[in-house]
Coordinates of C-alpha atoms in Angstrom, one line a residue:
X547 CA -7.4 0.5 38.3
X548 CA -5.4 -2.8 38.5
X549 CA -7.8 -4.2 41.1
X550 CA -10.7 -3.4 38.7
X551 CA -9.0 -5.3 35.9
X552 CA -8.5 -8.3 38.1
X553 CA -12.2 -8.7 38.6
X554 CA -13.3 -11.8 36.5
X555 CA -16.6 -10.2 35.4
X556 CA -14.7 -7.1 34.1
X557 CA -12.1 -9.2 32.4
X558 CA -14.9 -11.3 30.7
X559 CA -16.7 -8.2 29.6
X560 CA -13.5 -6.8 28.1
X561 CA -12.8 -10.1 26.2
X562 CA -16.3 -10.1 24.8
X563 CA -16.0 -6.5 23.6
X564 CA -12.7 -7.2 22.0
X565 CA -14.1 -10.4 20.4
X566 CA -17.1 -8.5 18.9
X567 CA -14.8 -5.7 17.7
X568 CA -12.4 -8.3 16.0
X569 CA -15.4 -9.9 14.3
X570 CA -16.7 -6.5 13.1
X571 CA -13.2 -5.7 11.6
X572 CA -12.4 -9.1 10.2
X573 CA -15.7 -10.1 8.7
X574 CA -15.6 -7.5 5.8
X575 CA -12.1 -8.7 4.9
X576 CA -13.2 -12.3 4.9
X577 CA -16.3 -11.5 2.8
X578 CA -14.1 -9.6 0.3
X579 CA -11.8 -12.5 0.0
X580 CA -14.6 -15.0 -0.5
X581 CA -16.1 -12.6 -3.1
X582 CA -12.8 -12.5 -5.0
X583 CA -13.0 -16.3 -5.6
X584 CA -16.4 -16.2 -7.3
X585 CA -17.7 -15.7 -10.8
X586 CA -20.6 -13.5 -12.0
X587 CA -23.0 -16.5 -12.0
X588 CA -22.4 -17.2 -8.3
X589 CA -23.0 -13.5 -7.5
X590 CA -26.3 -13.3 -9.3
X591 CA -27.8 -16.8 -8.9
X592 CA -26.8 -17.2 -5.2
X593 CA -26.8 -14.9 -2.3
X594 CA -23.9 -12.4 -2.2
X595 CA -23.1 -13.7 1.3
X596 CA -22.8 -17.4 0.2
X597 CA -19.6 -19.3 0.1
X598 CA -17.8 -19.6 -3.3
X599 CA -18.2 -22.9 -5.2
X600 CA -15.2 -25.1 -6.1
X601 CA -13.0 -24.8 -7.9
X602 CA -12.1 -21.4 -6.4
X603 CA -11.3 -18.8 -9.0
X604 CA -7.8 -17.7 -8.0
X605 CA -7.4 -16.6 -11.6
X606 CA -9.4 -13.4 -10.7
X607 CA -6.2 -12.1 -9.0
X608 CA -3.9 -12.6 -12.0
X609 CA -6.7 -11.4 -14.4
X610 CA -7.2 -8.1 -12.6
X611 CA -3.4 -7.6 -12.2
X612 CA -2.7 -7.9 -15.9
X613 CA -5.9 -7.3 -17.9
X614 CA -7.2 -4.5 -15.8
X615 CA -3.7 -2.9 -15.3
X616 CA -3.8 -3.1 -11.5
X617 CA -0.1 -4.0 -11.6
X618 CA 0.6 -0.6 -13.2
X619 CA -1.5 1.2 -10.5
X620 CA 0.3 -0.8 -7.8
X621 CA 3.7 0.3 -9.1
X622 CA 2.5 3.9 -9.3
X623 CA 1.3 3.8 -5.7
X624 CA 4.7 2.3 -4.6
X625 CA 6.6 5.2 -6.2
X626 CA 4.3 7.9 -4.9
X627 CA 3.9 6.6 -1.4
X628 CA 7.5 5.7 -1.1
X629 CA 8.8 8.9 -2.5
X630 CA 6.6 11.1 -0.5
X631 CA 7.3 9.2 2.7
X632 CA 11.1 9.5 2.2
X633 CA 10.9 13.2 1.4
X634 CA 8.6 13.8 4.3
X635 CA 11.0 12.0 6.7
X636 CA 13.9 14.1 5.5
X637 CA 12.1 17.4 5.8
X638 CA 10.3 16.7 9.1
X639 CA 13.4 15.3 10.8
X640 CA 15.6 18.2 9.9
X641 CA 12.9 20.8 10.7
X642 CA 12.0 19.2 14.0
X643 CA 15.6 19.0 15.0
X644 CA 16.2 22.8 14.5
X645 CA 12.9 23.7 16.2
X646 CA 13.5 21.3 19.1
X647 CA 17.2 21.8 19.8
X648 CA 18.1 25.3 18.5
X649 CA 15.2 27.7 19.3
X650 CA 15.5 31.1 17.6
X651 CA 13.3 34.2 17.4
X652 CA 10.0 33.2 15.9
X653 CA 10.7 29.4 16.3
X654 CA 7.7 29.0 18.6
X655 CA 5.4 30.8 16.2
X656 CA 6.7 28.7 13.4
X657 CA 6.1 25.5 15.3
X658 CA 2.6 26.6 16.3
X659 CA 1.9 27.4 12.6
X660 CA 2.8 23.8 11.8
X661 CA 0.5 22.6 14.6
X662 CA -2.4 24.8 13.5
X663 CA -2.1 23.5 9.9
X664 CA -3.1 20.1 11.2
X665 CA -6.6 21.5 11.7
X666 CA -6.8 22.8 8.2
X667 CA -7.4 20.2 5.5
X668 CA -5.3 20.7 2.4
X669 CA -8.4 19.8 0.4
X670 CA -9.7 23.4 1.0
X671 CA -6.9 24.7 -1.1
X672 CA -7.5 22.4 -4.1
X673 CA -8.4 25.1 -6.6
X674 CA -5.2 27.3 -6.1
X675 CA -3.2 24.1 -5.6
X676 CA -4.4 22.7 -9.0
X677 CA -3.5 25.9 -10.8
X678 CA -0.1 25.9 -9.0
X679 CA 0.6 22.4 -10.1
X680 CA -0.5 23.3 -13.6
X681 CA 1.8 26.3 -13.8
X682 CA 4.7 24.0 -12.6
X683 CA 3.8 21.4 -15.2
X684 CA 3.2 18.8 -12.6
X685 CA -0.3 17.7 -13.6
X686 CA -0.4 14.0 -14.5
X687 CA 3.1 13.5 -13.1
X688 CA 4.0 11.4 -10.0
X689 CA 6.3 14.1 -8.8
X690 CA 3.3 16.4 -8.3
X691 CA 1.5 13.9 -6.1
X692 CA 4.7 13.3 -4.2
X693 CA 5.1 17.0 -3.3
X694 CA 1.4 17.3 -2.4
X695 CA 1.5 14.2 -0.2
X696 CA 4.7 15.5 1.5
X697 CA 3.1 18.8 2.3
X698 CA 0.0 17.1 3.7
X699 CA 1.9 14.9 6.1
X700 CA 4.8 17.2 7.0
X701 CA 3.1 19.0 10.0
X702 CA 2.3 15.7 11.8
X703 CA 5.9 14.5 11.3
X704 CA 7.3 17.7 12.7
X705 CA 4.9 17.7 15.7
X706 CA 5.9 14.1 16.6
X707 CA 9.6 14.5 16.1
X708 CA 10.0 17.7 18.0
X709 CA 9.1 15.9 21.2
X710 CA 11.8 13.3 20.5
X711 CA 14.6 15.9 20.0
X712 CA 13.6 17.9 23.0
X713 CA 13.8 14.8 25.2
X714 CA 17.4 13.9 24.1
X715 CA 20.1 14.9 26.7
X716 CA 22.0 18.0 25.8
X717 CA 25.2 16.3 27.0
X718 CA 25.2 14.2 23.8
X719 CA 25.6 17.2 21.6
X720 CA 28.3 18.7 23.9
X721 CA 30.3 15.4 23.8
X722 CA 30.0 15.3 20.0
X723 CA 31.3 18.9 19.7
X724 CA 34.2 18.1 22.0
X725 CA 35.1 15.2 19.8
X726 CA 35.1 17.6 16.8
X727 CA 31.8 16.7 15.2
X728 CA 30.1 19.3 13.0
X729 CA 26.4 20.2 13.3
X730 CA 25.6 17.8 10.4
X731 CA 27.8 15.1 12.0
X732 CA 26.0 15.5 15.3
X733 CA 22.6 15.2 13.7
X734 CA 23.2 12.3 11.3
X735 CA 25.5 10.2 13.6
X736 CA 23.9 10.8 17.0
X737 CA 20.5 12.5 17.0
X738 CA 19.0 10.9 14.0
X739 CA 19.7 7.3 15.1
X740 CA 18.3 8.1 18.6
X741 CA 15.1 9.3 17.1
X742 CA 14.5 6.0 15.2
X743 CA 11.2 5.1 17.1
X744 CA 9.7 8.5 16.1
X745 CA 11.0 8.1 12.5
X746 CA 9.4 4.7 12.2
X747 CA 6.1 5.9 13.6
X748 CA 6.1 8.9 11.2
X749 CA 7.0 6.7 8.2
X750 CA 4.3 4.1 8.9
X751 CA 1.6 6.8 9.4
X752 CA 2.7 8.5 6.2
X753 CA 2.8 5.3 4.1
X754 CA -0.7 4.3 5.2
X755 CA -2.1 7.7 4.5
X756 CA -0.4 8.2 1.2
X757 CA -1.2 4.7 0.0
X758 CA -4.9 5.1 0.6
X759 CA -5.2 8.8 -0.6
X760 CA -7.8 9.3 -3.3
X761 CA -8.9 12.9 -3.4
X762 CA -5.7 14.5 -4.8
X763 CA -4.9 11.5 -6.9
X764 CA -8.2 11.7 -8.7
X765 CA -7.9 15.5 -9.4
X766 CA -4.2 15.9 -10.2
X767 CA -3.9 12.7 -12.3
X768 CA -6.2 12.1 -15.2
X769 CA -3.9 9.9 -17.3
X770 CA -4.7 6.2 -16.7
X771 CA -1.0 5.3 -17.0
X772 CA -0.3 7.3 -13.8
X773 CA -3.3 6.3 -11.7
X774 CA -2.6 5.2 -8.2
X775 CA -4.3 2.1 -6.7
X776 CA -7.3 4.0 -5.0
X777 CA -8.1 5.9 -8.2
X778 CA -7.6 2.8 -10.4
X779 CA -9.9 0.7 -8.2
X780 CA -12.5 3.4 -8.2
X781 CA -12.4 3.6 -12.0
X782 CA -12.6 -0.2 -12.2
X783 CA -15.6 -0.2 -9.9
X784 CA -17.5 2.3 -12.1
X785 CA -16.7 0.2 -15.2
X786 CA -17.5 -3.2 -13.6
X787 CA -21.0 -2.0 -12.6
X788 CA -21.8 -2.2 -16.3
X789 CA -19.7 -5.2 -17.1
X790 CA -20.7 -7.1 -13.9
X791 CA -17.2 -8.3 -13.3
X792 CA -17.6 -8.5 -9.5
X793 CA -15.0 -11.3 -8.9
X794 CA -12.1 -9.3 -10.3
X795 CA -13.3 -6.2 -8.5
X796 CA -13.2 -8.0 -5.2
X797 CA -9.8 -9.4 -6.1
X798 CA -8.6 -5.8 -6.7
X799 CA -9.8 -4.7 -3.4
X800 CA -8.0 -7.5 -1.6
X801 CA -4.7 -6.8 -3.5
X802 CA -5.1 -3.1 -2.4
X803 CA -5.8 -4.0 1.2
X804 CA -3.2 -6.7 1.8
X805 CA 0.0 -4.4 1.7
X806 CA -1.4 -2.1 4.3
X807 CA -2.5 -5.0 6.6
X808 CA 0.9 -6.6 6.4
X809 CA 2.7 -3.3 6.9
X810 CA 0.6 -2.5 10.0
X811 CA 0.8 -5.9 11.5
X812 CA 4.6 -5.9 11.3
X813 CA 5.1 -2.3 12.7
X814 CA 2.1 -2.0 15.0
X815 CA 4.3 -1.9 18.1
X816 CA 6.5 0.8 16.6
X817 CA 3.4 2.9 15.9
X818 CA 2.1 2.8 19.4
X819 CA 5.5 3.2 21.1
X820 CA 6.7 5.9 18.8
X821 CA 3.6 8.1 19.2
X822 CA 3.6 7.6 23.0
X823 CA 7.3 8.3 23.4
X824 CA 7.1 11.5 21.3
X825 CA 4.0 12.8 23.1
X826 CA 5.9 13.9 26.2
X827 CA 9.2 15.6 26.8

């Protein structure tokens, strides 16, 4: 395999493929950025693919943030994505620790149930879920979305973290018990810090999934004051088709995309290393 990669023709082919893939990924982002700096006249009189005219309309970003309430949607998404990610980490870490380190009768069946749930989309249960949220008075409340997002991402977190806790040496727990540490002390002081790569991988995956989630946000929330970013941008898009405010729409898309790009660029190594390290015992 290493000899094959040293072949200059193979290396050149790999570089060409990666270059084409990078262009295919970056071009839509660049086109969206250029579109956010135009006004309606430039969209309709010129080609949609043309460059924006000077002066560049950076005011589209401030306009969509305040006038079209994207700032409110952004804050709502921060609360929902952050709250669900934190709750999901707590539940997945504690559950995975018990399943991985203290097997009990039925623990394998419980673990397989979590794994099997990965193949069943939660969207299939939207009707009973909606009535359950309604009975709990959680419709149009961020807490309702936080609980739903946590339930949706919990199985993956458990699946990934069980591998981490199984791989940790048993001698660490024995040494902690000899030193007088309780079960909670052993978990929070020793095991939880050692599983940091897995926790980071789970956190990043959950944040990206919860930030971009649209389906449940559009059904469980119908009050514009509690819209998340994907729902708010979708509503703006429907309205702008009649108002022809394409510049602010593209600006809204860029504001929505930038946080996930920054988050992924910063933690991309942790995502790869965390998933790889947790995949084997």
